[in-house]
Amino acid sequence: MVQLEGAGCKCNPNVTMNLAKYYRNHPKRSLIFIVVVAVLIALVIDVIAEGIESHNDRILDAQITESQSEMRLIGAQIAQMQDHDFESMAQYIQVYARIGPLVNDYDQKLQKYSDLYRSAEERDKHRSVIHFGRQRLRHQSEVWRDGWKIIDLVRQVNEITKKEVSVIHDMSNLPENEQVQFFHKEFMPLAAEEHAVREQLREVAQRSSSPSTVQ
């Protein structure tokens, strides 16, 4: 739980929220977004690159790379805003009003990537036997499974962020002397849930990028 600075500040809507200390004890969101998406795309490209058989495969490869770039850009923007050292409820309201449209955009980009990922997986399943015999594809079932796990976790993070946006919006409609209490009751549990899912993302990404998983 993030602590408020100063005595009696529970009722002060403009009290400084010491979130800087909280985030110093937790991994920065922006780094996780960039690393996770990079690992996810690398997994797919590693499989596709070993079995490119047609012009369509090369187009799919390019589409996946472009989708990665779009997700990474929007994800980094969202994360940078969330990593802001907020000092008041007013700052939360301002920043999360800007995050809302980005989260919806990221949701669309993630769905697009999921569709591309599914297409890549289906094509990989139907590749010629000679490609399946390659050493680098020995653990390809694990690669695809980890990729879907990452997609699912990223989607969970995005859904939690949507809820956070909604909570902050609701908070903005409250009298100022009620906002801090509402924030701790409604927002902080979501922040804790988001952190837990991001830790799962970190673990899956580390496992997926290890030499023992992708060979």
PDB file of C-alpha atoms in Angstrom:
ATOM      1  CA  MET A   1       0.000   0.000   0.000  1.00  0.00           C
ATOM      2  CA  VAL A   2       1.318   3.424  -0.919  1.00  0.00           C
ATOM      3  CA  GLN A   3       1.611   5.689   2.111  1.00  0.00           C
ATOM      4  CA  LEU A   4       0.497   9.298   2.232  1.00  0.00           C
ATOM      5  CA  GLU A   5       2.974  11.899   3.353  1.00  0.00           C
ATOM      6  CA  GLY A   6       2.183  14.164   6.280  1.00  0.00           C
ATOM      7  CA  ALA A   7      -0.153  13.939   9.232  1.00  0.00           C
ATOM      8  CA  GLY A   8      -3.863  14.242   8.643  1.00  0.00           C
ATOM      9  CA  CYS A   9      -3.458  14.214   4.883  1.00  0.00           C
ATOM     10  CA  LYS A  10      -6.046  11.512   4.380  1.00  0.00           C
ATOM     11  CA  CYS A  11      -8.673  14.182   3.878  1.00  0.00           C
ATOM     12  CA  ASN A  12      -6.531  16.490   1.778  1.00  0.00           C
ATOM     13  CA  PRO A  13      -7.236  15.941  -1.957  1.00  0.00           C
ATOM     14  CA  ASN A  14      -4.019  17.658  -3.033  1.00  0.00           C
ATOM     15  CA  VAL A  15      -1.728  15.699  -0.739  1.00  0.00           C
ATOM     16  CA  THR A  16       1.505  14.432  -2.250  1.00  0.00           C
ATOM     17  CA  MET A  17       1.230  10.724  -3.077  1.00  0.00           C
ATOM     18  CA  ASN A  18       4.564   9.108  -2.457  1.00  0.00           C
ATOM     19  CA  LEU A  19       4.331   6.764  -5.437  1.00  0.00           C
ATOM     20  CA  ALA A  20       7.951   7.365  -6.394  1.00  0.00           C
ATOM     21  CA  LYS A  21       9.021   5.092  -3.529  1.00  0.00           C
ATOM     22  CA  TYR A  22       6.468   2.485  -4.567  1.00  0.00           C
ATOM     23  CA  TYR A  23       7.713   2.285  -8.150  1.00  0.00           C
ATOM     24  CA  ARG A  24      11.361   2.327  -7.111  1.00  0.00           C
ATOM     25  CA  ASN A  25      10.574  -0.994  -5.423  1.00  0.00           C
ATOM     26  CA  HIS A  26       8.882  -2.390  -8.513  1.00  0.00           C
ATOM     27  CA  PRO A  27      10.107  -2.854 -12.095  1.00  0.00           C
ATOM     28  CA  LYS A  28       9.343   0.023 -14.418  1.00  0.00           C
ATOM     29  CA  ARG A  29       6.409  -0.726 -16.684  1.00  0.00           C
ATOM     30  CA  SER A  30       8.032   0.730 -19.791  1.00  0.00           C
ATOM     31  CA  LEU A  31      10.959  -1.680 -19.630  1.00  0.00           C
ATOM     32  CA  ILE A  32       8.643  -4.659 -19.183  1.00  0.00           C
ATOM     33  CA  PHE A  33       6.484  -3.661 -22.161  1.00  0.00           C
ATOM     34  CA  ILE A  34       9.483  -3.289 -24.434  1.00  0.00           C
ATOM     35  CA  VAL A  35      11.234  -6.470 -23.294  1.00  0.00           C
ATOM     36  CA  VAL A  36       8.125  -8.657 -23.329  1.00  0.00           C
ATOM     37  CA  VAL A  37       6.936  -7.549 -26.749  1.00  0.00           C
ATOM     38  CA  ALA A  38      10.445  -7.894 -28.163  1.00  0.00           C
ATOM     39  CA  VAL A  39      10.747 -11.433 -26.812  1.00  0.00           C
ATOM     40  CA  LEU A  40       7.293 -12.322 -28.093  1.00  0.00           C
ATOM     41  CA  ILE A  41       8.029 -11.179 -31.616  1.00  0.00           C
ATOM     42  CA  ALA A  42      11.478 -12.770 -31.572  1.00  0.00           C
ATOM     43  CA  LEU A  43       9.901 -16.129 -30.781  1.00  0.00           C
ATOM     44  CA  VAL A  44       7.635 -15.953 -33.797  1.00  0.00           C
ATOM     45  CA  ILE A  45      10.246 -14.634 -36.186  1.00  0.00           C
ATOM     46  CA  ASP A  46      12.714 -17.287 -35.039  1.00  0.00           C
ATOM     47  CA  VAL A  47      10.272 -19.978 -36.127  1.00  0.00           C
ATOM     48  CA  ILE A  48       9.114 -18.297 -39.321  1.00  0.00           C
ATOM     49  CA  ALA A  49      12.616 -17.412 -40.502  1.00  0.00           C
ATOM     50  CA  GLU A  50      13.655 -21.062 -40.368  1.00  0.00           C
ATOM     51  CA  GLY A  51      10.891 -22.114 -42.718  1.00  0.00           C
ATOM     52  CA  ILE A  52      10.154 -19.338 -45.176  1.00  0.00           C
ATOM     53  CA  GLU A  53       8.777 -21.145 -48.207  1.00  0.00           C
ATOM     54  CA  SER A  54       6.826 -18.513 -50.096  1.00  0.00           C
ATOM     55  CA  HIS A  55       6.218 -14.872 -50.782  1.00  0.00           C
ATOM     56  CA  ASN A  56       3.222 -15.015 -48.433  1.00  0.00           C
ATOM     57  CA  ASP A  57       5.483 -16.078 -45.579  1.00  0.00           C
ATOM     58  CA  ARG A  58       7.705 -13.087 -46.162  1.00  0.00           C
ATOM     59  CA  ILE A  59       4.653 -10.799 -46.154  1.00  0.00           C
ATOM     60  CA  LEU A  60       3.478 -12.344 -42.887  1.00  0.00           C
ATOM     61  CA  ASP A  61       6.927 -11.895 -41.397  1.00  0.00           C
ATOM     62  CA  ALA A  62       6.855  -8.196 -42.339  1.00  0.00           C
ATOM     63  CA  GLN A  63       3.350  -7.764 -40.923  1.00  0.00           C
ATOM     64  CA  ILE A  64       4.390  -9.280 -37.603  1.00  0.00           C
ATOM     65  CA  THR A  65       7.418  -7.008 -37.409  1.00  0.00           C
ATOM     66  CA  GLU A  66       5.247  -3.970 -38.139  1.00  0.00           C
ATOM     67  CA  SER A  67       2.716  -5.079 -35.545  1.00  0.00           C
ATOM     68  CA  GLN A  68       5.522  -5.386 -33.004  1.00  0.00           C
ATOM     69  CA  SER A  69       6.621  -1.836 -33.680  1.00  0.00           C
ATOM     70  CA  GLU A  70       3.084  -0.488 -33.255  1.00  0.00           C
ATOM     71  CA  MET A  71       2.523  -2.351 -29.978  1.00  0.00           C
ATOM     72  CA  ARG A  72       5.880  -1.346 -28.581  1.00  0.00           C
ATOM     73  CA  LEU A  73       5.311   2.328 -29.391  1.00  0.00           C
ATOM     74  CA  ILE A  74       1.871   2.539 -27.786  1.00  0.00           C
ATOM     75  CA  GLY A  75       2.833   0.286 -24.881  1.00  0.00           C
ATOM     76  CA  ALA A  76       5.845   2.460 -24.090  1.00  0.00           C
ATOM     77  CA  GLN A  77       3.678   5.593 -24.172  1.00  0.00           C
ATOM     78  CA  ILE A  78       1.192   4.071 -21.734  1.00  0.00           C
ATOM     79  CA  ALA A  79       3.941   2.813 -19.463  1.00  0.00           C
ATOM     80  CA  GLN A  80       5.762   6.128 -19.429  1.00  0.00           C
ATOM     81  CA  MET A  81       2.592   7.877 -18.295  1.00  0.00           C
ATOM     82  CA  GLN A  82       1.931   5.277 -15.612  1.00  0.00           C
ATOM     83  CA  ASP A  83       5.505   5.574 -14.360  1.00  0.00           C
ATOM     84  CA  HIS A  84       5.012   9.281 -13.681  1.00  0.00           C
ATOM     85  CA  ASP A  85       5.733  10.281 -10.065  1.00  0.00           C
ATOM     86  CA  PHE A  86       2.222  11.481  -9.270  1.00  0.00           C
ATOM     87  CA  GLU A  87       1.933  14.158  -6.614  1.00  0.00           C
ATOM     88  CA  SER A  88      -1.820  14.728  -6.472  1.00  0.00           C
ATOM     89  CA  MET A  89      -5.180  13.283  -7.405  1.00  0.00           C
ATOM     90  CA  ALA A  90      -5.462  16.017 -10.028  1.00  0.00           C
ATOM     91  CA  GLN A  91      -2.399  14.625 -11.793  1.00  0.00           C
ATOM     92  CA  TYR A  92      -3.897  11.139 -11.817  1.00  0.00           C
ATOM     93  CA  ILE A  93      -7.074  12.491 -13.369  1.00  0.00           C
ATOM     94  CA  GLN A  94      -5.177  14.404 -16.061  1.00  0.00           C
ATOM     95  CA  VAL A  95      -2.786  11.594 -16.969  1.00  0.00           C
ATOM     96  CA  TYR A  96      -5.319   8.750 -16.977  1.00  0.00           C
ATOM     97  CA  ALA A  97      -7.650  10.788 -19.163  1.00  0.00           C
ATOM     98  CA  ARG A  98      -4.833  10.649 -21.741  1.00  0.00           C
ATOM     99  CA  ILE A  99      -4.123   6.965 -21.106  1.00  0.00           C
ATOM    100  CA  GLY A 100      -7.709   5.897 -21.869  1.00  0.00           C
ATOM    101  CA  PRO A 101      -7.599   6.311 -25.684  1.00  0.00           C
ATOM    102  CA  LEU A 102      -4.126   4.750 -25.825  1.00  0.00           C
ATOM    103  CA  VAL A 103      -5.304   1.658 -23.949  1.00  0.00           C
ATOM    104  CA  ASN A 104      -8.162   1.192 -26.407  1.00  0.00           C
ATOM    105  CA  ASP A 105      -5.746   1.618 -29.318  1.00  0.00           C
ATOM    106  CA  TYR A 106      -3.351  -0.903 -27.771  1.00  0.00           C
ATOM    107  CA  ASP A 107      -6.230  -3.358 -27.416  1.00  0.00           C
ATOM    108  CA  GLN A 108      -6.860  -3.151 -31.153  1.00  0.00           C
ATOM    109  CA  LYS A 109      -3.163  -3.571 -31.946  1.00  0.00           C
ATOM    110  CA  LEU A 110      -2.966  -6.589 -29.658  1.00  0.00           C
ATOM    111  CA  GLN A 111      -5.936  -8.213 -31.393  1.00  0.00           C
ATOM    112  CA  LYS A 112      -4.297  -7.608 -34.755  1.00  0.00           C
ATOM    113  CA  TYR A 113      -1.100  -9.186 -33.498  1.00  0.00           C
ATOM    114  CA  SER A 114      -3.000 -12.175 -32.070  1.00  0.00           C
ATOM    115  CA  ASP A 115      -4.545 -12.796 -35.492  1.00  0.00           C
ATOM    116  CA  LEU A 116      -1.120 -12.618 -37.156  1.00  0.00           C
ATOM    117  CA  TYR A 117       0.350 -14.910 -34.518  1.00  0.00           C
ATOM    118  CA  ARG A 118      -2.403 -17.445 -35.129  1.00  0.00           C
ATOM    119  CA  SER A 119      -1.764 -17.314 -38.879  1.00  0.00           C
ATOM    120  CA  ALA A 120       1.959 -17.832 -38.324  1.00  0.00           C
ATOM    121  CA  GLU A 121       1.307 -20.794 -36.063  1.00  0.00           C
ATOM    122  CA  GLU A 122      -1.068 -22.400 -38.570  1.00  0.00           C
ATOM    123  CA  ARG A 123       1.438 -21.966 -41.394  1.00  0.00           C
ATOM    124  CA  ASP A 124       4.171 -23.450 -39.275  1.00  0.00           C
ATOM    125  CA  LYS A 125       2.048 -26.534 -38.610  1.00  0.00           C
ATOM    126  CA  HIS A 126       1.740 -27.146 -42.345  1.00  0.00           C
ATOM    127  CA  ARG A 127       5.355 -26.685 -43.312  1.00  0.00           C
ATOM    128  CA  SER A 128       7.172 -29.394 -45.195  1.00  0.00           C
ATOM    129  CA  VAL A 129       8.718 -32.247 -43.227  1.00  0.00           C
ATOM    130  CA  ILE A 130      12.256 -31.092 -43.934  1.00  0.00           C
ATOM    131  CA  HIS A 131      11.704 -27.914 -41.920  1.00  0.00           C
ATOM    132  CA  PHE A 132      10.331 -29.810 -38.955  1.00  0.00           C
ATOM    133  CA  GLY A 133      13.544 -31.755 -38.785  1.00  0.00           C
ATOM    134  CA  ARG A 134      15.684 -28.696 -38.145  1.00  0.00           C
ATOM    135  CA  GLN A 135      17.391 -28.468 -34.791  1.00  0.00           C
ATOM    136  CA  ARG A 136      16.250 -24.889 -34.172  1.00  0.00           C
ATOM    137  CA  LEU A 137      12.632 -25.982 -34.379  1.00  0.00           C
ATOM    138  CA  ARG A 138      13.053 -28.868 -31.959  1.00  0.00           C
ATOM    139  CA  HIS A 139      11.109 -27.068 -29.237  1.00  0.00           C
ATOM    140  CA  GLN A 140       8.692 -25.183 -31.470  1.00  0.00           C
ATOM    141  CA  SER A 141       5.581 -26.372 -29.608  1.00  0.00           C
ATOM    142  CA  GLU A 142       6.950 -24.750 -26.451  1.00  0.00           C
ATOM    143  CA  VAL A 143       7.699 -21.577 -28.417  1.00  0.00           C
ATOM    144  CA  TRP A 144       4.118 -21.205 -29.622  1.00  0.00           C
ATOM    145  CA  ARG A 145       2.697 -22.102 -26.214  1.00  0.00           C
ATOM    146  CA  ASP A 146       4.831 -19.495 -24.454  1.00  0.00           C
ATOM    147  CA  GLY A 147       3.847 -16.947 -27.077  1.00  0.00           C
ATOM    148  CA  TRP A 148       0.155 -17.498 -26.398  1.00  0.00           C
ATOM    149  CA  LYS A 149       0.831 -17.280 -22.680  1.00  0.00           C
ATOM    150  CA  ILE A 150       2.524 -13.919 -23.156  1.00  0.00           C
ATOM    151  CA  ILE A 151      -0.327 -12.654 -25.327  1.00  0.00           C
ATOM    152  CA  ASP A 152      -2.832 -13.697 -22.674  1.00  0.00           C
ATOM    153  CA  LEU A 153      -0.880 -11.970 -19.890  1.00  0.00           C
ATOM    154  CA  VAL A 154      -0.416  -8.796 -21.941  1.00  0.00           C
ATOM    155  CA  ARG A 155      -4.158  -8.775 -22.569  1.00  0.00           C
ATOM    156  CA  GLN A 156      -4.773  -9.161 -18.827  1.00  0.00           C
ATOM    157  CA  VAL A 157      -2.525  -6.168 -18.115  1.00  0.00           C
ATOM    158  CA  ASN A 158      -4.402  -4.101 -20.673  1.00  0.00           C
ATOM    159  CA  GLU A 159      -7.766  -5.048 -19.179  1.00  0.00           C
ATOM    160  CA  ILE A 160      -6.571  -4.069 -15.709  1.00  0.00           C
ATOM    161  CA  THR A 161      -5.332  -0.749 -17.077  1.00  0.00           C
ATOM    162  CA  LYS A 162      -8.777  -0.138 -18.573  1.00  0.00           C
ATOM    163  CA  LYS A 163     -10.267  -0.662 -15.125  1.00  0.00           C
ATOM    164  CA  GLU A 164      -7.728   1.747 -13.650  1.00  0.00           C
ATOM    165  CA  VAL A 165      -8.739   4.366 -16.224  1.00  0.00           C
ATOM    166  CA  SER A 166     -12.393   3.837 -15.315  1.00  0.00           C
ATOM    167  CA  VAL A 167     -11.678   4.124 -11.584  1.00  0.00           C
ATOM    168  CA  ILE A 168      -9.768   7.382 -12.010  1.00  0.00           C
ATOM    169  CA  HIS A 169     -12.588   8.724 -14.176  1.00  0.00           C
ATOM    170  CA  ASP A 170     -15.111   7.866 -11.456  1.00  0.00           C
ATOM    171  CA  MET A 171     -12.832   9.470  -8.879  1.00  0.00           C
ATOM    172  CA  SER A 172     -12.811  12.712 -10.861  1.00  0.00           C
ATOM    173  CA  ASN A 173     -16.560  13.011 -10.319  1.00  0.00           C
ATOM    174  CA  LEU A 174     -16.231  12.840  -6.537  1.00  0.00           C
ATOM    175  CA  PRO A 175     -15.791  15.779  -4.159  1.00  0.00           C
ATOM    176  CA  GLU A 176     -12.108  16.455  -3.591  1.00  0.00           C
ATOM    177  CA  ASN A 177     -12.272  15.463   0.076  1.00  0.00           C
ATOM    178  CA  GLU A 178     -13.401  11.941  -0.919  1.00  0.00           C
ATOM    179  CA  GLN A 179     -10.934  11.257  -3.714  1.00  0.00           C
ATOM    180  CA  VAL A 180      -7.957   9.997  -1.704  1.00  0.00           C
ATOM    181  CA  GLN A 181      -9.995   7.431   0.208  1.00  0.00           C
ATOM    182  CA  PHE A 182     -11.660   6.266  -3.027  1.00  0.00           C
ATOM    183  CA  PHE A 183      -8.236   6.004  -4.684  1.00  0.00           C
ATOM    184  CA  HIS A 184      -6.893   3.685  -2.000  1.00  0.00           C
ATOM    185  CA  LYS A 185     -10.019   1.559  -1.934  1.00  0.00           C
ATOM    186  CA  GLU A 186     -10.555   1.162  -5.676  1.00  0.00           C
ATOM    187  CA  PHE A 187      -7.304   1.912  -7.500  1.00  0.00           C
ATOM    188  CA  MET A 188      -4.567   0.413  -5.337  1.00  0.00           C
ATOM    189  CA  PRO A 189      -5.933  -3.187  -5.470  1.00  0.00           C
ATOM    190  CA  LEU A 190      -5.867  -2.911  -9.265  1.00  0.00           C
ATOM    191  CA  ALA A 191      -2.282  -1.621  -9.157  1.00  0.00           C
ATOM    192  CA  ALA A 192      -1.296  -4.626  -7.027  1.00  0.00           C
ATOM    193  CA  GLU A 193      -3.074  -7.004  -9.431  1.00  0.00           C
ATOM    194  CA  GLU A 194      -1.333  -5.385 -12.392  1.00  0.00           C
ATOM    195  CA  HIS A 195       2.062  -5.775 -10.734  1.00  0.00           C
ATOM    196  CA  ALA A 196       1.403  -9.485 -10.075  1.00  0.00           C
ATOM    197  CA  VAL A 197       0.516 -10.118 -13.729  1.00  0.00           C
ATOM    198  CA  ARG A 198       3.603  -8.215 -14.886  1.00  0.00           C
ATOM    199  CA  GLU A 199       5.740 -10.446 -12.698  1.00  0.00           C
ATOM    200  CA  GLN A 200       4.249 -13.459 -14.486  1.00  0.00           C
ATOM    201  CA  LEU A 201       5.076 -11.777 -17.789  1.00  0.00           C
ATOM    202  CA  ARG A 202       8.658 -11.303 -16.687  1.00  0.00           C
ATOM    203  CA  GLU A 203       8.991 -14.975 -15.753  1.00  0.00           C
ATOM    204  CA  VAL A 204       7.501 -16.262 -19.015  1.00  0.00           C
ATOM    205  CA  ALA A 205       9.613 -13.864 -21.097  1.00  0.00           C
ATOM    206  CA  GLN A 206      12.802 -14.899 -19.319  1.00  0.00           C
ATOM    207  CA  ARG A 207      12.001 -18.563 -19.776  1.00  0.00           C
ATOM    208  CA  SER A 208      11.098 -18.105 -23.433  1.00  0.00           C
ATOM    209  CA  SER A 209      14.304 -16.260 -24.246  1.00  0.00           C
ATOM    210  CA  SER A 210      16.588 -18.766 -22.512  1.00  0.00           C
ATOM    211  CA  PRO A 211      18.794 -21.049 -24.700  1.00  0.00           C
ATOM    212  CA  SER A 212      17.161 -24.126 -23.213  1.00  0.00           C
ATOM    213  CA  THR A 213      13.747 -23.062 -24.556  1.00  0.00           C
ATOM    214  CA  VAL A 214      14.550 -21.691 -27.998  1.00  0.00           C
ATOM    215  CA  GLN A 215      17.304 -23.600 -29.714  1.00  0.00           C
TER     216      GLN A 215
END
